[in-house]
GROMACS .gro file of C-alpha atoms in nm:
model
  429
    1MET     CA    1  17.648  24.854  -2.656
    2PHE     CA    2  17.412  25.089  -2.837
    3GLY     CA    3  17.378  25.299  -2.520
    4LEU     CA    4  17.755  25.329  -2.490
    5ASP     CA    5  17.782  25.450  -2.850
    6VAL     CA    6  17.520  25.717  -2.779
    7LEU     CA    7  17.701  25.826  -2.464
    8VAL     CA    8  18.034  25.854  -2.646
    9GLY     CA    9  17.867  26.047  -2.928
   10CYS     CA   10  17.707  26.293  -2.686
   11LEU     CA   11  18.037  26.340  -2.506
   12TYR     CA   12  18.220  26.408  -2.831
   13LEU     CA   13  17.953  26.657  -2.940
   14ARG     CA   14  17.977  26.841  -2.607
   15LEU     CA   15  18.357  26.860  -2.624
   16TYR     CA   16  18.342  26.984  -2.984
   17THR     CA   17  18.089  27.252  -2.884
   18GLN     CA   18  18.305  27.369  -2.595
   19ARG     CA   19  18.612  27.375  -2.815
   20SER     CA   20  18.424  27.591  -3.065
   21ARG     CA   21  18.319  27.832  -2.790
   22VAL     CA   22  18.677  27.864  -2.666
   23GLN     CA   23  18.791  27.937  -3.020
   24GLU     CA   24  18.515  28.196  -3.068
   25CYS     CA   25  18.604  28.372  -2.742
   26TYR     CA   26  18.969  28.374  -2.839
   27GLU     CA   27  18.903  28.516  -3.187
   28VAL     CA   28  18.673  28.792  -3.059
   29ALA     CA   29  18.922  28.884  -2.784
   30ALA     CA   30  19.204  28.893  -3.041
   31GLU     CA   31  19.004  29.123  -3.267
   32TYR     CA   32  18.936  29.361  -2.979
   33GLU     CA   33  19.303  29.359  -2.878
   34THR     CA   34  19.406  29.439  -3.237
   35ASN     CA   35  19.148  29.703  -3.331
   36HIS     CA   36  19.018  29.821  -2.990
   37ASP     CA   37  18.664  29.788  -3.125
   38LEU     CA   38  18.425  29.836  -2.832
   39GLN     CA   39  18.157  29.637  -3.015
   40LYS     CA   40  18.385  29.334  -3.002
   41LEU     CA   41  18.430  29.388  -2.627
   42ASP     CA   42  18.051  29.395  -2.582
   43GLU     CA   43  18.021  29.084  -2.798
   44LEU     CA   44  18.279  28.905  -2.583
   45GLY     CA   45  18.092  29.007  -2.267
   46GLU     CA   46  17.765  28.869  -2.403
   47MET     CA   47  17.933  28.541  -2.500
   48ILE     CA   48  18.077  28.495  -2.151
   49THR     CA   49  17.763  28.594  -1.958
   50SER     CA   50  17.549  28.359  -2.170
   51LEU     CA   51  17.750  28.054  -2.061
   52ASP     CA   52  17.611  27.821  -1.797
   53PRO     CA   53  17.832  27.770  -1.485
   54GLY     CA   54  17.970  27.435  -1.605
   55ASP     CA   55  18.079  27.567  -1.943
   56SER     CA   56  18.222  27.882  -1.779
   57ILE     CA   57  18.455  27.671  -1.564
   58ILE     CA   58  18.572  27.463  -1.858
   59ILE     CA   59  18.638  27.767  -2.078
   60ALA     CA   60  18.819  27.949  -1.796
   61LYS     CA   61  19.042  27.643  -1.742
   62SER     CA   62  19.108  27.624  -2.114
   63PHE     CA   63  19.234  27.981  -2.123
   64SER     CA   64  19.438  27.915  -1.809
   65HIS     CA   65  19.611  27.622  -1.980
   66MET     CA   66  19.664  27.837  -2.289
   67LEU     CA   67  19.837  28.106  -2.085
   68CYS     CA   68  20.058  27.849  -1.912
   69LEU     CA   69  20.168  27.709  -2.247
   70ALA     CA   70  20.230  28.060  -2.380
   71ASN     CA   71  20.446  28.135  -2.075
   72LEU     CA   72  20.647  27.818  -2.130
   73ALA     CA   73  20.709  27.905  -2.494
   74GLU     CA   74  20.802  28.263  -2.405
   75GLU     CA   75  21.048  28.148  -2.136
   76VAL     CA   76  21.230  27.920  -2.380
   77GLN     CA   77  21.234  28.191  -2.647
   78ILE     CA   78  21.379  28.447  -2.403
   79ALA     CA   79  21.657  28.205  -2.308
   80ASN     CA   80  21.733  28.153  -2.676
   81ARG     CA   81  21.751  28.530  -2.737
   82ARG     CA   82  21.994  28.563  -2.448
   83ARG     CA   83  22.225  28.301  -2.600
   84ILE     CA   84  22.214  28.475  -2.937
   85LYS     CA   85  22.301  28.812  -2.781
   86ARG     CA   86  22.582  28.656  -2.580
   87LYS     CA   87  22.731  28.502  -2.895
   88LYS     CA   88  22.720  28.838  -3.070
   89GLY     CA   89  22.905  28.999  -2.779
   90VAL     CA   90  22.631  29.249  -2.705
   91PHE     CA   91  22.687  29.241  -2.329
   92THR     CA   92  22.973  29.439  -2.184
   93GLU     CA   93  23.047  29.223  -1.880
   94GLU     CA   94  22.888  29.003  -1.609
   95ASN     CA   95  22.897  28.686  -1.818
   96SER     CA   96  22.709  28.506  -1.544
   97ALA     CA   97  22.428  28.762  -1.546
   98ILE     CA   98  22.299  28.815  -1.897
   99THR     CA   99  22.086  29.126  -1.935
  100GLU     CA  100  21.729  29.075  -2.042
  101SER     CA  101  21.683  29.260  -2.368
  102ASP     CA  102  21.371  29.450  -2.261
  103MET     CA  103  21.536  29.566  -1.937
  104GLU     CA  104  21.831  29.721  -2.115
  105GLU     CA  105  21.612  29.868  -2.387
  106THR     CA  106  21.379  30.020  -2.127
  107LEU     CA  107  21.664  30.199  -1.949
  108LYS     CA  108  21.805  30.321  -2.280
  109ARG     CA  109  21.462  30.449  -2.385
  110LEU     CA  110  21.435  30.646  -2.061
  111VAL     CA  111  21.769  30.813  -2.135
  112VAL     CA  112  21.756  30.854  -2.514
  113ASP     CA  113  21.387  30.901  -2.594
  114LEU     CA  114  21.249  31.052  -2.271
  115LYS     CA  115  21.562  31.261  -2.204
  116HIS     CA  116  21.616  31.155  -1.844
  117SER     CA  117  21.975  31.163  -1.725
  118PRO     CA  118  22.136  30.830  -1.627
  119ALA     CA  119  22.170  30.966  -1.271
  120GLU     CA  120  21.795  31.033  -1.253
  121VAL     CA  121  21.720  30.680  -1.373
  122PHE     CA  122  21.960  30.534  -1.118
  123ASP     CA  123  21.815  30.737  -0.831
  124ALA     CA  124  21.458  30.642  -0.923
  125LEU     CA  125  21.552  30.276  -0.953
  126LYS     CA  126  21.730  30.242  -0.619
  127ASN     CA  127  21.453  30.431  -0.434
  128GLN     CA  128  21.170  30.200  -0.539
  129THR     CA  129  21.064  29.857  -0.420
  130VAL     CA  130  20.837  29.610  -0.597
  131ASP     CA  131  20.652  29.387  -0.350
  132LEU     CA  132  20.548  29.056  -0.508
  133VAL     CA  133  20.270  28.880  -0.318
  134LEU     CA  134  20.222  28.504  -0.315
  135THR     CA  135  19.851  28.446  -0.263
  136ALA     CA  136  19.696  28.140  -0.104
  137HIS     CA  137  19.383  28.067  -0.303
  138PRO     CA  138  19.299  27.693  -0.330
  139THR     CA  139  19.187  27.758  -0.689
  140GLN     CA  140  19.549  27.834  -0.777
  141SER     CA  141  19.678  27.489  -0.678
  142VAL     CA  142  19.768  27.279  -0.981
  143ARG     CA  143  19.766  26.902  -1.001
  144ARG     CA  144  20.098  26.721  -1.011
  145SER     CA  145  20.005  26.543  -1.334
  146LEU     CA  146  19.936  26.873  -1.511
  147LEU     CA  147  20.263  27.027  -1.400
  148GLN     CA  148  20.445  26.714  -1.518
  149LYS     CA  149  20.282  26.756  -1.860
  150HIS     CA  150  20.390  27.123  -1.864
  151SER     CA  151  20.741  27.014  -1.775
  152ARG     CA  152  20.752  26.764  -2.062
  153ILE     CA  153  20.619  27.024  -2.306
  154ARG     CA  154  20.885  27.268  -2.188
  155ASN     CA  155  21.156  27.006  -2.233
  156CYS     CA  156  21.039  26.945  -2.589
  157LEU     CA  157  21.060  27.318  -2.659
  158VAL     CA  158  21.406  27.337  -2.504
  159GLN     CA  159  21.524  27.053  -2.727
  160LEU     CA  160  21.460  27.274  -3.026
  161TYR     CA  161  21.748  27.489  -2.898
  162SER     CA  162  21.935  27.211  -2.714
  163LYS     CA  163  22.259  27.270  -2.901
  164ASP     CA  164  22.345  27.573  -2.686
  165SER     CA  165  22.123  27.521  -2.383
  166THR     CA  166  22.261  27.543  -2.028
  167PRO     CA  167  22.153  27.374  -1.703
  168TYR     CA  168  22.000  27.703  -1.592
  169ASP     CA  169  21.789  27.714  -1.909
  170ASN     CA  170  21.670  27.357  -1.851
  171GLN     CA  171  21.555  27.385  -1.490
  172GLU     CA  172  21.247  27.182  -1.415
  173LEU     CA  173  20.910  27.315  -1.308
  174ASP     CA  174  20.813  27.249  -0.947
  175GLU     CA  175  20.551  26.987  -0.874
  176ALA     CA  176  20.242  27.057  -0.671
  177LEU     CA  177  20.062  26.830  -0.430
  178GLN     CA  178  19.781  26.615  -0.563
  179ARG     CA  179  19.551  26.661  -0.265
  180GLU     CA  180  19.395  26.985  -0.153
  181PRO     CA  181  19.670  27.157   0.046
  182THR     CA  182  19.651  27.268   0.407
  183PRO     CA  183  19.788  27.616   0.488
  184GLN     CA  184  20.112  27.451   0.604
  185ASP     CA  185  20.130  27.253   0.279
  186GLU     CA  186  20.072  27.572   0.081
  187MET     CA  187  20.362  27.736   0.264
  188ARG     CA  188  20.593  27.439   0.199
  189ALA     CA  189  20.498  27.443  -0.168
  190GLY     CA  190  20.549  27.820  -0.185
  191MET     CA  191  20.887  27.790  -0.014
  192SER     CA  192  20.993  27.532  -0.273
  193TYR     CA  193  20.976  27.806  -0.536
  194PHE     CA  194  21.220  28.010  -0.329
  195HIS     CA  195  21.451  27.713  -0.286
  196GLU     CA  196  21.453  27.615  -0.652
  197THR     CA  197  21.428  27.947  -0.834
  198ILE     CA  198  21.378  28.274  -0.647
  199TRP     CA  199  21.662  28.238  -0.396
  200LYS     CA  200  21.934  28.226  -0.661
  201GLY     CA  201  21.733  28.419  -0.917
  202VAL     CA  202  21.721  28.747  -0.721
  203PRO     CA  203  22.100  28.810  -0.708
  204LYS     CA  204  22.128  28.710  -1.074
  205PHE     CA  205  21.853  28.953  -1.165
  206LEU     CA  206  22.018  29.234  -0.967
  207ARG     CA  207  22.345  29.169  -1.149
  208ARG     CA  208  22.157  29.203  -1.475
  209VAL     CA  209  22.030  29.537  -1.350
  210ASP     CA  210  22.391  29.635  -1.269
  211THR     CA  211  22.494  29.548  -1.624
  212ALA     CA  212  22.203  29.737  -1.777
  213LEU     CA  213  22.295  30.043  -1.570
  214LYS     CA  214  22.656  30.018  -1.683
  215ASN     CA  215  22.541  30.018  -2.044
  216ILE     CA  216  22.375  30.359  -1.993
  217GLY     CA  217  22.683  30.504  -1.825
  218ILE     CA  218  22.628  30.431  -1.454
  219ASN     CA  219  22.941  30.277  -1.306
  220GLU     CA  220  22.780  30.198  -0.971
  221ARG     CA  221  22.600  29.888  -0.862
  222VAL     CA  222  22.255  29.896  -0.709
  223PRO     CA  223  22.324  29.928  -0.333
  224TYR     CA  224  22.270  29.603  -0.148
  225ASN     CA  225  22.055  29.784   0.110
  226ALA     CA  226  21.819  29.914  -0.161
  227PRO     CA  227  21.575  29.623  -0.209
  228LEU     CA  228  21.437  29.649  -0.562
  229ILE     CA  229  21.227  29.340  -0.495
  230GLN     CA  230  21.060  29.207  -0.182
  231PHE     CA  231  20.819  28.921  -0.129
  232SER     CA  232  20.502  28.892   0.076
  233SER     CA  233  20.270  28.599   0.128
  234TRP     CA  234  19.912  28.526   0.227
  235MET     CA  235  19.993  28.159   0.295
  236GLY     CA  236  19.904  28.089   0.655
  237GLY     CA  237  19.782  28.445   0.713
  238ASP     CA  238  19.474  28.463   0.491
  239ARG     CA  239  19.184  28.434   0.737
  240ASP     CA  240  18.934  28.595   0.502
  241GLY     CA  241  18.687  28.313   0.449
  242ASN     CA  242  18.936  28.036   0.529
  243PRO     CA  243  18.840  27.873   0.861
  244ARG     CA  244  19.148  27.647   0.850
  245VAL     CA  245  19.380  27.943   0.910
  246THR     CA  246  19.393  27.970   1.288
  247PRO     CA  247  19.646  28.150   1.513
  248GLU     CA  248  19.821  27.815   1.560
  249VAL     CA  249  19.850  27.771   1.183
  250THR     CA  250  19.993  28.122   1.144
  251ARG     CA  251  20.251  28.046   1.413
  252ASP     CA  252  20.350  27.720   1.240
  253VAL     CA  253  20.386  27.895   0.907
  254CYS     CA  254  20.610  28.164   1.056
  255LEU     CA  255  20.833  27.902   1.218
  256LEU     CA  256  20.845  27.702   0.896
  257ALA     CA  257  20.949  28.007   0.695
  258ARG     CA  258  21.222  28.100   0.943
  259MET     CA  259  21.352  27.743   0.950
  260MET     CA  260  21.371  27.729   0.571
  261ALA     CA  261  21.540  28.070   0.549
  262ALA     CA  262  21.800  27.972   0.809
  263ASN     CA  263  21.864  27.648   0.622
  264LEU     CA  264  21.929  27.835   0.296
  265TYR     CA  265  22.162  28.079   0.471
  266CYS     CA  266  22.346  27.792   0.646
  267SER     CA  267  22.435  27.625   0.318
  268GLN     CA  268  22.553  27.954   0.175
  269ILE     CA  269  22.762  28.064   0.474
  270ASP     CA  270  22.986  27.758   0.437
  271ASP     CA  271  23.061  27.851   0.076
  272LEU     CA  272  23.145  28.204   0.186
  273MET     CA  273  23.378  28.074   0.458
  274PHE     CA  274  23.569  27.874   0.198
  275GLU     CA  275  23.605  28.180  -0.021
  276LEU     CA  276  23.714  28.434   0.243
  277SER     CA  277  24.033  28.266   0.359
  278MET     CA  278  24.254  28.578   0.351
  279TRP     CA  279  24.424  28.712   0.663
  280GLN     CA  280  24.449  29.082   0.579
  281CYS     CA  281  24.164  29.291   0.723
  282ASN     CA  282  24.093  29.630   0.878
  283ASP     CA  283  24.130  29.703   1.250
  284GLU     CA  284  23.755  29.693   1.313
  285LEU     CA  285  23.718  29.337   1.186
  286ARG     CA  286  24.043  29.224   1.351
  287SER     CA  287  23.928  29.349   1.691
  288GLN     CA  288  23.591  29.174   1.666
  289ALA     CA  289  23.748  28.852   1.536
  290ASP     CA  290  23.992  28.841   1.829
  291GLU     CA  291  23.709  28.898   2.073
  292LEU     CA  292  23.498  28.620   1.923
  293HIS     CA  293  23.793  28.381   1.910
  294CYS     CA  294  23.874  28.431   2.278
  295ALA     CA  295  23.510  28.385   2.379
  296SER     CA  296  23.460  28.073   2.165
  297LYS     CA  297  23.486  27.743   2.350
  298LYS     CA  298  23.251  27.513   2.166
  299ASP     CA  299  23.327  27.220   1.942
  300ALA     CA  300  23.088  27.241   1.649
  301LYS     CA  301  23.055  26.870   1.588
  302HIS     CA  302  22.732  26.915   1.393
  303TYR     CA  303  22.916  27.074   1.101
  304ILE     CA  304  23.056  26.881   0.809
  305GLU     CA  305  23.301  27.155   0.713
  306PHE     CA  306  23.504  27.375   0.949
  307TRP     CA  307  23.407  27.158   1.244
  308LYS     CA  308  23.720  27.256   1.433
  309LYS     CA  309  23.776  27.591   1.596
  310VAL     CA  310  23.878  27.847   1.331
  311PRO     CA  311  24.231  27.983   1.395
  312PRO     CA  312  24.272  28.354   1.467
  313ASN     CA  313  24.484  28.412   1.155
  314GLU     CA  314  24.167  28.364   0.947
  315PRO     CA  315  23.965  28.663   1.075
  316TYR     CA  316  23.688  28.653   0.814
  317ARG     CA  317  23.622  28.288   0.891
  318VAL     CA  318  23.612  28.364   1.263
  319ILE     CA  319  23.342  28.627   1.203
  320LEU     CA  320  23.145  28.405   0.968
  321SER     CA  321  23.172  28.100   1.194
  322ASP     CA  322  22.987  28.295   1.464
  323VAL     CA  323  22.718  28.380   1.207
  324ARG     CA  324  22.700  28.014   1.107
  325ASP     CA  325  22.655  27.904   1.469
  326LYS     CA  326  22.366  28.146   1.520
  327LEU     CA  327  22.204  28.041   1.193
  328TYR     CA  328  22.230  27.677   1.297
  329ASN     CA  329  22.070  27.755   1.633
  330THR     CA  330  21.798  27.959   1.461
  331ARG     CA  331  21.714  27.670   1.232
  332GLU     CA  332  21.716  27.407   1.505
  333ARG     CA  333  21.513  27.618   1.749
  334SER     CA  334  21.249  27.676   1.481
  335ARG     CA  335  21.246  27.305   1.398
  336GLU     CA  336  21.199  27.207   1.763
  337LEU     CA  337  20.926  27.464   1.825
  338LEU     CA  338  20.749  27.345   1.511
  339SER     CA  339  20.762  26.979   1.608
  340SER     CA  340  20.706  26.991   1.985
  341GLY     CA  341  20.631  27.350   2.083
  342HIS     CA  342  20.942  27.362   2.305
  343SER     CA  343  21.314  27.419   2.253
  344ASP     CA  344  21.610  27.415   2.489
  345ILE     CA  345  21.807  27.649   2.262
  346PRO     CA  346  21.796  27.997   2.419
  347VAL     CA  347  21.674  28.288   2.210
  348GLU     CA  348  22.002  28.471   2.282
  349ALA     CA  349  22.191  28.208   2.081
  350THR     CA  350  21.978  28.269   1.770
  351LEU     CA  351  21.915  28.546   1.520
  352THR     CA  352  21.592  28.734   1.578
  353ASN     CA  353  21.611  29.005   1.311
  354ALA     CA  354  21.779  29.062   0.976
  355GLY     CA  355  22.001  29.337   1.117
  356GLN     CA  356  22.187  29.082   1.330
  357LEU     CA  357  22.270  28.890   1.014
  358LEU     CA  358  22.356  29.197   0.807
  359GLU     CA  359  22.596  29.353   1.059
  360PRO     CA  360  22.883  29.097   1.039
  361LEU     CA  361  22.842  29.064   0.662
  362GLU     CA  362  22.865  29.442   0.622
  363LEU     CA  363  23.176  29.437   0.843
  364CYS     CA  364  23.339  29.184   0.610
  365TYR     CA  365  23.236  29.387   0.305
  366ARG     CA  366  23.383  29.713   0.442
  367SER     CA  367  23.706  29.540   0.540
  368LEU     CA  368  23.754  29.382   0.197
  369CYS     CA  369  23.696  29.717   0.026
  370VAL     CA  370  23.943  29.896   0.255
  371CYS     CA  371  24.210  29.629   0.198
  372GLY     CA  372  24.187  29.652  -0.182
  373ASP     CA  373  23.975  29.341  -0.235
  374ARG     CA  374  23.671  29.519  -0.380
  375ILE     CA  375  23.639  29.259  -0.657
  376ILE     CA  376  23.606  28.982  -0.398
  377ALA     CA  377  23.362  29.190  -0.193
  378ASP     CA  378  23.143  29.240  -0.501
  379GLY     CA  379  23.127  28.866  -0.561
  380SER     CA  380  22.931  28.612  -0.359
  381LEU     CA  381  22.942  28.833  -0.048
  382LEU     CA  382  22.748  29.105  -0.230
  383ASP     CA  383  22.497  28.845  -0.347
  384PHE     CA  384  22.460  28.727   0.013
  385LEU     CA  385  22.401  29.084   0.136
  386ARG     CA  386  22.137  29.136  -0.132
  387GLN     CA  387  21.963  28.814  -0.036
  388VAL     CA  388  21.950  28.915   0.331
  389THR     CA  389  21.809  29.256   0.238
  390THR     CA  390  21.547  29.096   0.012
  391PHE     CA  391  21.444  28.791   0.213
  392GLY     CA  392  21.527  28.879   0.575
  393LEU     CA  393  21.504  28.594   0.825
  394SER     CA  394  21.170  28.460   0.702
  395LEU     CA  395  21.196  28.474   0.318
  396VAL     CA  396  20.861  28.656   0.294
  397LYS     CA  397  20.655  28.906   0.489
  398LEU     CA  398  20.334  28.745   0.608
  399ASP     CA  399  20.021  28.946   0.528
  400ILE     CA  400  19.746  28.886   0.783
  401ARG     CA  401  19.409  28.917   0.609
  402GLN     CA  402  19.088  28.905   0.814
  403GLU     CA  403  18.721  28.910   0.715
  404SER     CA  404  18.579  29.259   0.773
  405ASP     CA  405  18.307  29.147   1.018
  406ARG     CA  406  18.580  29.045   1.264
  407HIS     CA  407  18.734  29.391   1.235
  408THR     CA  408  18.391  29.540   1.302
  409ASP     CA  409  18.349  29.323   1.614
  410VAL     CA  410  18.687  29.436   1.750
  411LEU     CA  411  18.627  29.807   1.686
  412ASP     CA  412  18.274  29.784   1.823
  413ALA     CA  413  18.407  29.633   2.147
  414ILE     CA  414  18.672  29.907   2.172
  415THR     CA  415  18.430  30.196   2.113
  416LYS     CA  416  18.180  30.056   2.366
  417TYR     CA  417  18.456  30.013   2.622
  418LEU     CA  418  18.564  30.374   2.569
  419GLY     CA  419  18.205  30.489   2.608
  420ILE     CA  420  18.184  30.662   2.271
  421GLY     CA  421  17.907  30.449   2.124
  422SER     CA  422  17.875  30.147   1.901
  423TYR     CA  423  18.103  30.139   1.599
  424ARG     CA  424  17.870  29.888   1.435
  425GLU     CA  425  17.583  30.137   1.437
  426TRP     CA  426  17.780  30.430   1.297
  427SER     CA  427  17.728  30.533   0.936
  428GLU     CA  428  18.022  30.527   0.697
  429GLU     CA  429  18.016  30.906   0.683
   0.00000   0.00000   0.00000
C-alpha cells in the first residue's frame, strides 16, 4: 500500500510539472506574439529544445488539444455572429447562405481602403483557385473517444446559444477509427468529411461569395466553371516512406473515391429531376431529349423514384434520367471492380470524365435561361454544376508522392538506356 501511495505521488508530481511547462511555453509564446520580442522567441526555443522526447510529445499533444478546443469555440462563436447579423438585417439576400463577416469585410476593404474597383476584385476572384490538400499522416488520426469528447464540448458550447441555433449549426463532428488506419480506411474516413460537410458546404460557401460580391456592387455570380476551391489528397497515393501504399492500394482508393462521388451525385440527380418538371425548353434540349427517348428501351427497376420510362413531354427529366443511368452504372462498376476486380458493366455505359457529366447539366442550364427560368437555373442546378466543377468524378485529385531514391533509380535507368551516362553519378549542378 505504501508503494502505491509513492507511485501515485510521483505520477501527480510529473503531471503537475508537465502542466507547468505547458503553461510556461504558452505564456512565453503569448508574450512574443504580443510584443514581437525576439528574446522571448529565443527563450521559447531553448525551453522546447531542452525537453526530453517524452515530455516533448506530451506538450505537443497538449497544444494540439488546446487548438482543437479553440477551433470549436471559434466555430460556435462565428455561428452566433451570423445569427445576430441575420436578425439585424445586415444581409441583402440569399437567406440560405449567410455571408461570413470577414469575407464581406475583406472585399469591402479591397474596394474602399485599397482603391480596387469591384470589377478588378471580381476578375481576380474568379481567376484564382485554392487547392486544399488532405494529407495522410498516421500522426493526424484521432481516437474516437477524443472526438466524442470534442463533440460533447461543442454541444455544451452550442447550448449557450441554443435559443436560436439551427440544425446546420449543431452538426456533429465525424468520428475516427480507433485502430491505426490502412490507406483504404484513411480514404473512407476522408470521404466521410465530404459526405457530411464539404459536399454541401462548397455550394453554400460560393453563395456566400455571391452575396458578398453583390454587397460591393457586382451583380454577377461567380461562374460555375470557375472553381474557387478544389481538393487534393495524399490518401492512397503517399508512397514516401509508407510501404503499405502499393499500386493495388492506389487503384482501390481511386475506385473507392469514384464510387462515393457517383453515389453522392445519384442522390442529388433524383432531387433535380423532381424539381425540373417543366415542359418548355429550347430547341437544342428538345432535340436531344427526343433522341434519348427514342433510343431508351430499358426498365430501370433499380430506382426507387422515376422507375418508369420518363414521358417525352418532360424533356428535362429525359435528359437527367440518362445522366442518372450513367451515374448508377459508374457507381456499380466501381463497386464491382473494388470487390472482385471484374465488372460486366461496359465502360461505354459509364461516365469517365467530368465533362460528360457537365455537358447535359449545362444544356439544362442554358435552356432554362433562354426560356425565362433563370431563377430556377440559379437554384439547385447551379449548385450541382458548381459541385461537378469542384469535385469532378472522384471528389479529390490524388497526389502521387514517391520517395526521391525511387525517382533517382528510374532516371538512372533511363539515362543509362539512352547512353548519356548515369544520372545517379551526376552532380546537382
